[in-house]
PDB file of C-alpha atoms and ligand atoms in Angstrom:
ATOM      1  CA  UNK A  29      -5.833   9.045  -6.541  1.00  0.00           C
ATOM      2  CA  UNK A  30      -3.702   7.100  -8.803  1.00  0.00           C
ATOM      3  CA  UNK A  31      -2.964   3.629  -7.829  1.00  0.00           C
ATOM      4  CA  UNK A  32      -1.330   2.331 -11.100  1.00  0.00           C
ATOM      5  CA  UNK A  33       2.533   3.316 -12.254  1.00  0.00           C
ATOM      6  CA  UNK A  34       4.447   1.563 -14.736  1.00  0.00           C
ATOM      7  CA  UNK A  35       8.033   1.353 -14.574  1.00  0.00           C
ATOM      8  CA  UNK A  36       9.801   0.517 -17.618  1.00  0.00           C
ATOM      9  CA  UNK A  37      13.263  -0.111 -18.629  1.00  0.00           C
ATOM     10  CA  UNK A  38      16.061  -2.269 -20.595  1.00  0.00           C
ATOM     11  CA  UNK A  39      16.687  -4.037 -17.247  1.00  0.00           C
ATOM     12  CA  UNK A  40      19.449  -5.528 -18.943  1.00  0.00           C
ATOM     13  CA  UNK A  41      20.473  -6.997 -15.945  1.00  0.00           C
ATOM     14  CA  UNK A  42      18.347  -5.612 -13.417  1.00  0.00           C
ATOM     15  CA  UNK A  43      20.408  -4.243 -10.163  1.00  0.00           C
ATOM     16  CA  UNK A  44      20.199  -3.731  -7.183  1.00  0.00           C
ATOM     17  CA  UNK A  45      19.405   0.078  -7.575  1.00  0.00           C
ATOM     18  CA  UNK A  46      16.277  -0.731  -9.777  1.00  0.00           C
ATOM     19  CA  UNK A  47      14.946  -2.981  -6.923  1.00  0.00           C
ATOM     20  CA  UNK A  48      15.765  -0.468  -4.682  1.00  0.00           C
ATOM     21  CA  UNK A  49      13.607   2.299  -6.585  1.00  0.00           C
ATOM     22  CA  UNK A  50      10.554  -0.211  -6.745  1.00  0.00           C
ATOM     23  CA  UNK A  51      10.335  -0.731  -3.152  1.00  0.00           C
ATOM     24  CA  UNK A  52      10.387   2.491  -2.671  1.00  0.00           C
ATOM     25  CA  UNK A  53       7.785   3.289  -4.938  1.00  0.00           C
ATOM     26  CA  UNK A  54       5.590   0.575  -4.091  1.00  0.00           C
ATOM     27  CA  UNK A  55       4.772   2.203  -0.572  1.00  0.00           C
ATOM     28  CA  UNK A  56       2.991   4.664  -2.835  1.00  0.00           C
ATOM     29  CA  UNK A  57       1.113   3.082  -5.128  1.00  0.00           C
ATOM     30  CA  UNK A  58      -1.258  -0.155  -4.804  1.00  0.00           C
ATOM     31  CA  UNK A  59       0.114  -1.517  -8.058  1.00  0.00           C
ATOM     32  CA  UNK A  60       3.029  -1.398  -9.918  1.00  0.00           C
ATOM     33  CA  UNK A  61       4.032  -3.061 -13.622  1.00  0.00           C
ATOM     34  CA  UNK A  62       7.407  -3.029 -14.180  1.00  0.00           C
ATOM     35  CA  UNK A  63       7.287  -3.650 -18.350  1.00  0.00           C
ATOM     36  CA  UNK A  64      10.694  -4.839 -19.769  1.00  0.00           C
ATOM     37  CA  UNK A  65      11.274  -3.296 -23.330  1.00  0.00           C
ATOM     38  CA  UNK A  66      12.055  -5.503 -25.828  1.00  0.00           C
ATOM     39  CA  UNK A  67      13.244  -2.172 -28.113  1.00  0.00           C
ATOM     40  CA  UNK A  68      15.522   0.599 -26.965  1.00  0.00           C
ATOM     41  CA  UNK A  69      18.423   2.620 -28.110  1.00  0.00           C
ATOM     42  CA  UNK A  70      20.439   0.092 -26.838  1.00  0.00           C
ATOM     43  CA  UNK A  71      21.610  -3.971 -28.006  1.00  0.00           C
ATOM     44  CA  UNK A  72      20.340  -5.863 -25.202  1.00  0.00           C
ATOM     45  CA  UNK A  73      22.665  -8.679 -23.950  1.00  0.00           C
ATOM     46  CA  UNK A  74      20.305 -10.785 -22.545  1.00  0.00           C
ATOM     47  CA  UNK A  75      17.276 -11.684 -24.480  1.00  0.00           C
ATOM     48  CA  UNK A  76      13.738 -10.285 -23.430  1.00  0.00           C
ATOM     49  CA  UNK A  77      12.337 -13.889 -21.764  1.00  0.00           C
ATOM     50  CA  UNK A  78      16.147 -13.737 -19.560  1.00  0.00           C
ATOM     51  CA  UNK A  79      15.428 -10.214 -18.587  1.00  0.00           C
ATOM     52  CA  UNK A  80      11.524 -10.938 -17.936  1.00  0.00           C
ATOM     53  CA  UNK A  81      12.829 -14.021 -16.018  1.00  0.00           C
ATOM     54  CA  UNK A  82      15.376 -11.983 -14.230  1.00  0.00           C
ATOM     55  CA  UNK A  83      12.859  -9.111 -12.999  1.00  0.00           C
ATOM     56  CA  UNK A  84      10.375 -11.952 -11.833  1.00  0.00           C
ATOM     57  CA  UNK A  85      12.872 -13.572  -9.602  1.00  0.00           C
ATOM     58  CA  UNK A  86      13.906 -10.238  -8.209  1.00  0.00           C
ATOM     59  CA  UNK A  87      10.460  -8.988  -7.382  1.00  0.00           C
ATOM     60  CA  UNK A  88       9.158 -11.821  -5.930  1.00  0.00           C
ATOM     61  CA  UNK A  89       8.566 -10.857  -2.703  1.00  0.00           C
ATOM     62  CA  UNK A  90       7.061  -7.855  -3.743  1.00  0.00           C
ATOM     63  CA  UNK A  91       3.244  -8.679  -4.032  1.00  0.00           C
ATOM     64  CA  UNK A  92       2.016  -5.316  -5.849  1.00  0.00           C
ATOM     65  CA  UNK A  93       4.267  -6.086  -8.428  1.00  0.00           C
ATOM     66  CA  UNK A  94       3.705  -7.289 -11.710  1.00  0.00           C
ATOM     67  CA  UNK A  95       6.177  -7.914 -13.782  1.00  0.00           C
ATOM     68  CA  UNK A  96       5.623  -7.713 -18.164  1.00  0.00           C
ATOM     69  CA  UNK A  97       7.205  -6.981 -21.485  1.00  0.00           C
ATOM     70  CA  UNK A  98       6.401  -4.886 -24.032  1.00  0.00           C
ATOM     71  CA  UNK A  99       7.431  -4.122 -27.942  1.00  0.00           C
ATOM     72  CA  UNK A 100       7.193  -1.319 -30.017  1.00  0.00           C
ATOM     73  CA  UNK A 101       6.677   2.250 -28.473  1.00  0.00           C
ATOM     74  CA  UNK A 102       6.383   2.485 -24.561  1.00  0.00           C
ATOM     75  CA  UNK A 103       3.043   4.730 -24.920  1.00  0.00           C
ATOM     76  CA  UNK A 104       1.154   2.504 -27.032  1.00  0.00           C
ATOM     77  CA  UNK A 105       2.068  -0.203 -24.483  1.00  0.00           C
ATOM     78  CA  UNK A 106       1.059   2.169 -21.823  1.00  0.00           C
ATOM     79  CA  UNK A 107      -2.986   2.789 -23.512  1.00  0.00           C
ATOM     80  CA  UNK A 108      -3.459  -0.556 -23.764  1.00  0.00           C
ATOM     81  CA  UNK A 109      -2.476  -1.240 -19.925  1.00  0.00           C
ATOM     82  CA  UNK A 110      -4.597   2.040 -19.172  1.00  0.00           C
ATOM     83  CA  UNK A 111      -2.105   3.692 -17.512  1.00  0.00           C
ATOM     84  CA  UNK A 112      -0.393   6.906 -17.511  1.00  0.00           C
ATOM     85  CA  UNK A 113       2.042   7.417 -14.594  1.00  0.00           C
ATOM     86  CA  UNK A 114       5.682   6.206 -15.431  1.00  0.00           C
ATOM     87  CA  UNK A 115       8.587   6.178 -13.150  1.00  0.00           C
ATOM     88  CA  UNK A 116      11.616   6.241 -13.705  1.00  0.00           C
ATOM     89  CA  UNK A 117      15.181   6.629 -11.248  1.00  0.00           C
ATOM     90  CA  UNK A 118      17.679   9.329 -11.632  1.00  0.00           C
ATOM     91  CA  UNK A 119      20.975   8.504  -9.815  1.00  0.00           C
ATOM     92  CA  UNK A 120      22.933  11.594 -10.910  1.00  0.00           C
ATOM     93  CA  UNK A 121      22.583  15.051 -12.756  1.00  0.00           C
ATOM     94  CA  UNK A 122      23.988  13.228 -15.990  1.00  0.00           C
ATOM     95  CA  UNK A 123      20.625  11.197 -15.861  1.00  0.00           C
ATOM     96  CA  UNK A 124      18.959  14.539 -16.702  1.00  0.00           C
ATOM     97  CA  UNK A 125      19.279  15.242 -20.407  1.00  0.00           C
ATOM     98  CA  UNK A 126      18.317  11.868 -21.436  1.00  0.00           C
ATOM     99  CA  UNK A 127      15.217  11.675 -18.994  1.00  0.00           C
ATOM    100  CA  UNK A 128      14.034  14.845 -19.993  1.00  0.00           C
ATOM    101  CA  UNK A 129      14.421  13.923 -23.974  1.00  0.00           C
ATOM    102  CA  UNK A 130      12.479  10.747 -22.888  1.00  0.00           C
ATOM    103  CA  UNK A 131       9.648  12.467 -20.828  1.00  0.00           C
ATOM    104  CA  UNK A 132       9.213  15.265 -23.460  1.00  0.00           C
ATOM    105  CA  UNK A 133       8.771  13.135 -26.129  1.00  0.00           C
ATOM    106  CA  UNK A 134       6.457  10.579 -24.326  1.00  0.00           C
ATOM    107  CA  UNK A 135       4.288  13.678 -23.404  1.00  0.00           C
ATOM    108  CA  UNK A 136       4.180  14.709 -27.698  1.00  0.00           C
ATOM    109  CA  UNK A 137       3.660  11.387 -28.031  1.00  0.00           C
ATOM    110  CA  UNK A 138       0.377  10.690 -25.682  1.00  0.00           C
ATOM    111  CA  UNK A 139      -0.981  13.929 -23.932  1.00  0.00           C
ATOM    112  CA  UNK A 140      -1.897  12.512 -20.790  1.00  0.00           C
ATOM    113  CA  UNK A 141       1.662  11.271 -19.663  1.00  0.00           C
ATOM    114  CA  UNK A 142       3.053  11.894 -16.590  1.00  0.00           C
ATOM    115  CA  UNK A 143       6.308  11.028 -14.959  1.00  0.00           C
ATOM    116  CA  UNK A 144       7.365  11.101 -11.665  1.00  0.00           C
ATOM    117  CA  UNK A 145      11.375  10.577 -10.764  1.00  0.00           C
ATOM    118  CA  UNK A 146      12.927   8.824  -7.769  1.00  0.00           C
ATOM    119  CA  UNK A 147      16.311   8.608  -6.558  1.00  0.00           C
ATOM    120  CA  UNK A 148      18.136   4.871  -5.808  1.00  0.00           C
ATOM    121  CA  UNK A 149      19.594   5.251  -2.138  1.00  0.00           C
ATOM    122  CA  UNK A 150      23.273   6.722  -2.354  1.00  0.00           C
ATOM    123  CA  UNK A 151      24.862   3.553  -2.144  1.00  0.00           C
ATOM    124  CA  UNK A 152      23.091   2.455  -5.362  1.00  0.00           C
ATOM    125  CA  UNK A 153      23.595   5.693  -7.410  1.00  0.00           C
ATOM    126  CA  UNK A 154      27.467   4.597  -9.230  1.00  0.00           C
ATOM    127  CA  UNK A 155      25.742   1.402  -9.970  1.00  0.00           C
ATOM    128  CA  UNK A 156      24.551   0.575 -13.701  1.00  0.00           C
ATOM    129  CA  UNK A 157      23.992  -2.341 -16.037  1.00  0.00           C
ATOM    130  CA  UNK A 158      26.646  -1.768 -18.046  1.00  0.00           C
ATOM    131  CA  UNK A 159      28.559  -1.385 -15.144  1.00  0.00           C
ATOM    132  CA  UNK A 160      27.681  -4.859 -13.637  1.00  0.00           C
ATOM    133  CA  UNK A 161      28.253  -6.807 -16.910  1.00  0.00           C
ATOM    134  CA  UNK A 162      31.661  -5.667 -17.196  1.00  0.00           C
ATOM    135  CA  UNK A 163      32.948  -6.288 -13.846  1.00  0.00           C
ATOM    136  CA  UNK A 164      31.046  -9.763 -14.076  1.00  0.00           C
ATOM    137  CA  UNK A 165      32.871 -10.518 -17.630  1.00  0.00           C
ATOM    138  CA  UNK A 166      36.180  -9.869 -16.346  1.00  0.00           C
ATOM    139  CA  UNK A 167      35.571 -12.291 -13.615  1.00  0.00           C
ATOM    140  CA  UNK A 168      35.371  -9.103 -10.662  1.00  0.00           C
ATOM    141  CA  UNK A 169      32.778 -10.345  -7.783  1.00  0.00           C
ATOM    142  CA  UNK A 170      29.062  -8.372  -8.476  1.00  0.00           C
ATOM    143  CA  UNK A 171      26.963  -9.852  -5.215  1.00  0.00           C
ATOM    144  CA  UNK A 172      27.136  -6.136  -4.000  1.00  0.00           C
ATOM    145  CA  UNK A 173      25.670  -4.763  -6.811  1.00  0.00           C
ATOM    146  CA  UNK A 174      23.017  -7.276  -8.100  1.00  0.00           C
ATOM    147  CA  UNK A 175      20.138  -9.229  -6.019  1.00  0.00           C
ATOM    148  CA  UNK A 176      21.296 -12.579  -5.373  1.00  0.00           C
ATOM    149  CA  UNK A 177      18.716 -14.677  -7.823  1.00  0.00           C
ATOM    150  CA  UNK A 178      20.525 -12.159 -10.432  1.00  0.00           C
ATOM    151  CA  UNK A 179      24.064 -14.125 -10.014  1.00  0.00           C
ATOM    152  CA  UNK A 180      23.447 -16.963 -11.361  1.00  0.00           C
ATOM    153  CA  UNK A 181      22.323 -15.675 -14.903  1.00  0.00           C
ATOM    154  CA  UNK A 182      25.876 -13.983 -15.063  1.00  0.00           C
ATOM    155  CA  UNK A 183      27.785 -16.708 -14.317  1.00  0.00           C
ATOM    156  CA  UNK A 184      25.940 -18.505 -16.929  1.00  0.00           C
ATOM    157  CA  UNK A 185      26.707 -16.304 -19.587  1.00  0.00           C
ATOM    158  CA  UNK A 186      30.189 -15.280 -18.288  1.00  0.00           C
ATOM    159  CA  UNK A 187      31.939 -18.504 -16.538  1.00  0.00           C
ATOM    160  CA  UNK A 188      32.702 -20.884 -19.299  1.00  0.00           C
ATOM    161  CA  UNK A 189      33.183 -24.622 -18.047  1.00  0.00           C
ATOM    162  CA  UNK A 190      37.108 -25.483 -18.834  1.00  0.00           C
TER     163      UNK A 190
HETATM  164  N1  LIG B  25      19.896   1.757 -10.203  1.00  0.00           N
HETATM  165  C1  LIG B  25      20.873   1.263 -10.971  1.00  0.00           C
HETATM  166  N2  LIG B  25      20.970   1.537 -12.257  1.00  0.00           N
HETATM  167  C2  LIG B  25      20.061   2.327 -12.795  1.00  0.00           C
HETATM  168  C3  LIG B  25      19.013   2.884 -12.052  1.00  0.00           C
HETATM  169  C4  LIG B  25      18.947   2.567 -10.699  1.00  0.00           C
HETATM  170  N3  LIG B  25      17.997   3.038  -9.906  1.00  0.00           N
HETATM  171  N4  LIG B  25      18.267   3.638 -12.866  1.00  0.00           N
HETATM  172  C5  LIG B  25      18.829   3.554 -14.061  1.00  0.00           C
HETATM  173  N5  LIG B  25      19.914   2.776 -14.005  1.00  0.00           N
HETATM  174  C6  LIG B  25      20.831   2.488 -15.084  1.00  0.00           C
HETATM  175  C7  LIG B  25      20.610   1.178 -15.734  1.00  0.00           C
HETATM  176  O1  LIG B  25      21.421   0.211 -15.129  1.00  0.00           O
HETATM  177  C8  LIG B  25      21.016   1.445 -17.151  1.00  0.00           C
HETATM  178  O2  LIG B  25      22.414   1.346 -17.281  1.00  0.00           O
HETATM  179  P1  LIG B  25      23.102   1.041 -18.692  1.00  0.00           P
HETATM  180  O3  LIG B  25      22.886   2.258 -19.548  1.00  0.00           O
HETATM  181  O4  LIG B  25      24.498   0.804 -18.320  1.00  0.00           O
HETATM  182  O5  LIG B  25      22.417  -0.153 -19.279  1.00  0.00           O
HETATM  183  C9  LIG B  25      20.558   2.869 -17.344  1.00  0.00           C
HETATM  184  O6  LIG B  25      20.624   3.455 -16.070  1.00  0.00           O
HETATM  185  C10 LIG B  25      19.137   2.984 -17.797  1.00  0.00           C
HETATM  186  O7  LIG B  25      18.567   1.710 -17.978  1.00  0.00           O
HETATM  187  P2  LIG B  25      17.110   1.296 -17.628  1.00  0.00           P
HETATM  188  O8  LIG B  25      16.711   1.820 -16.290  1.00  0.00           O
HETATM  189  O9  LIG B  25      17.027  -0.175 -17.829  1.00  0.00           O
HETATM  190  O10 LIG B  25      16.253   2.053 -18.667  1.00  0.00           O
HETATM  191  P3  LIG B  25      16.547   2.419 -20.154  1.00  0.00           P
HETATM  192  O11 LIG B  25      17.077   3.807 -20.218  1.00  0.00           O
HETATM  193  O12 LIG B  25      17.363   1.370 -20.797  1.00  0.00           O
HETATM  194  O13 LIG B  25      15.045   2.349 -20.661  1.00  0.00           O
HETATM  195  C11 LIG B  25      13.236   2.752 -22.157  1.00  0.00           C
HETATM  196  C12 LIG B  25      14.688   3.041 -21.775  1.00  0.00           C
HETATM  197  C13 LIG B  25      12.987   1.263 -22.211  1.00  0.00           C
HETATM  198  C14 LIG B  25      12.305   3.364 -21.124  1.00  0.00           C
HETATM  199  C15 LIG B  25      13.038   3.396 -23.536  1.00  0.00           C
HETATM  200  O14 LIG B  25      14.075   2.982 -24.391  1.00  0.00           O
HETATM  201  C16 LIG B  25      11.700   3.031 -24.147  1.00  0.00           C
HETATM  202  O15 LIG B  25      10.684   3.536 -23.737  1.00  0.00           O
HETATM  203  N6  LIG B  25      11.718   2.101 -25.150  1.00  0.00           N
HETATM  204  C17 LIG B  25      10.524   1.661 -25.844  1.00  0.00           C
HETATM  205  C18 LIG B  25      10.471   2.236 -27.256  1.00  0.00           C
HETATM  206  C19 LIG B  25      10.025   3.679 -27.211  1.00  0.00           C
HETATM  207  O16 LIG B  25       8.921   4.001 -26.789  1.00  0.00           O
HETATM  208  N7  LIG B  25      10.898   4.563 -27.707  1.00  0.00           N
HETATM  209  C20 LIG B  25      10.616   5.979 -27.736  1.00  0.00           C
HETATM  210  C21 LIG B  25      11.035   6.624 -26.453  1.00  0.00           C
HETATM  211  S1  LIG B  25      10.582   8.329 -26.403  1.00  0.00           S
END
């Protein structure tokens, strides 16, 4: 049985659907790392030790989970934590391509990977990152879409003092 699975991502913020998919997936496994990538195809708008910070705060209450970063390639990351499982959410069939680019490379990259896939709950599936910053920048209200310790960081970087 495996009891370790990594779930890595941008988190950049982290939403309500991601805390959604590690609950879920923390009734299967006795440990889980969620490892916040410092490198991905995307510019991060918060800075790794916000987004680390931000995932911490989320998770708390969740006691099998450990939150991390990581730089460089998620499969070197991944041998030196020993494990092999990653999850990862799909919310819709556009999710596909990319996740399946992802997974197939991973596997070229380090034999023994394995991914498993898990879907948010409906409400969460129109909700994404990119998403949540916008509404938040153009002063829209995000409480439904973010965990609560999440607000704060937004209005920090989004509600200017007059
Ligand atoms: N609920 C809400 N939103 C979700 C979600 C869920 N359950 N699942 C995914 N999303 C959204 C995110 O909000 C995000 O939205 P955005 O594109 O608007 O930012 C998007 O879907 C995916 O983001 P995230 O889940 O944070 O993951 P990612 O696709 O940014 O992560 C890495 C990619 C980090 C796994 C990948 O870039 C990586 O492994 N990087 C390390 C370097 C490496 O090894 N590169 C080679 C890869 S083969």
């Amino acid at each position: 049985m495996k009891t370790l699975v990594i779930y890595p991502g941008t988190f950049d913020p982290v939403t309500r659907g991601h805390v959604d998919l590690i609950r879920r997936c923390c009734e299967h496994f006795s440990k889980m790392i969620v490892a916040v990538a410092e490198h991905t195809h995307k510019k991060a708008f918060f800075s790794l030790p916000e987004r680390v910070q931000m995932m911490k705060e989320a998770t708390q209450v969740l006691p099998r989970v450990e939150v991390d970063s990581f730089s460089g390639l998620l499969v070197d990351y991944m041998r030196s934590r020993r494990v092999n499982v990653a999850l990862r959410g799909l919310r819709a069939v556009s999710d596909f391509e990319y996740e399946f680019q992802l997974a197939q490379m991973n596997r070229k990259l380090y034999r023994e990977f394995e991914i498993i896939y898990m879907m948010p709950d409906e409400k969460y599936t129109y909700i994404s990152s990119s998403l949540v910053k916008e509404v938040a920048a153009l002063g829209g209200d995000v409480s439904e879409f973010v965990p609560e310790e999440i607000r704060p960081f937004l209005m920090a970087k989004f509600v200017k003092a007059d």
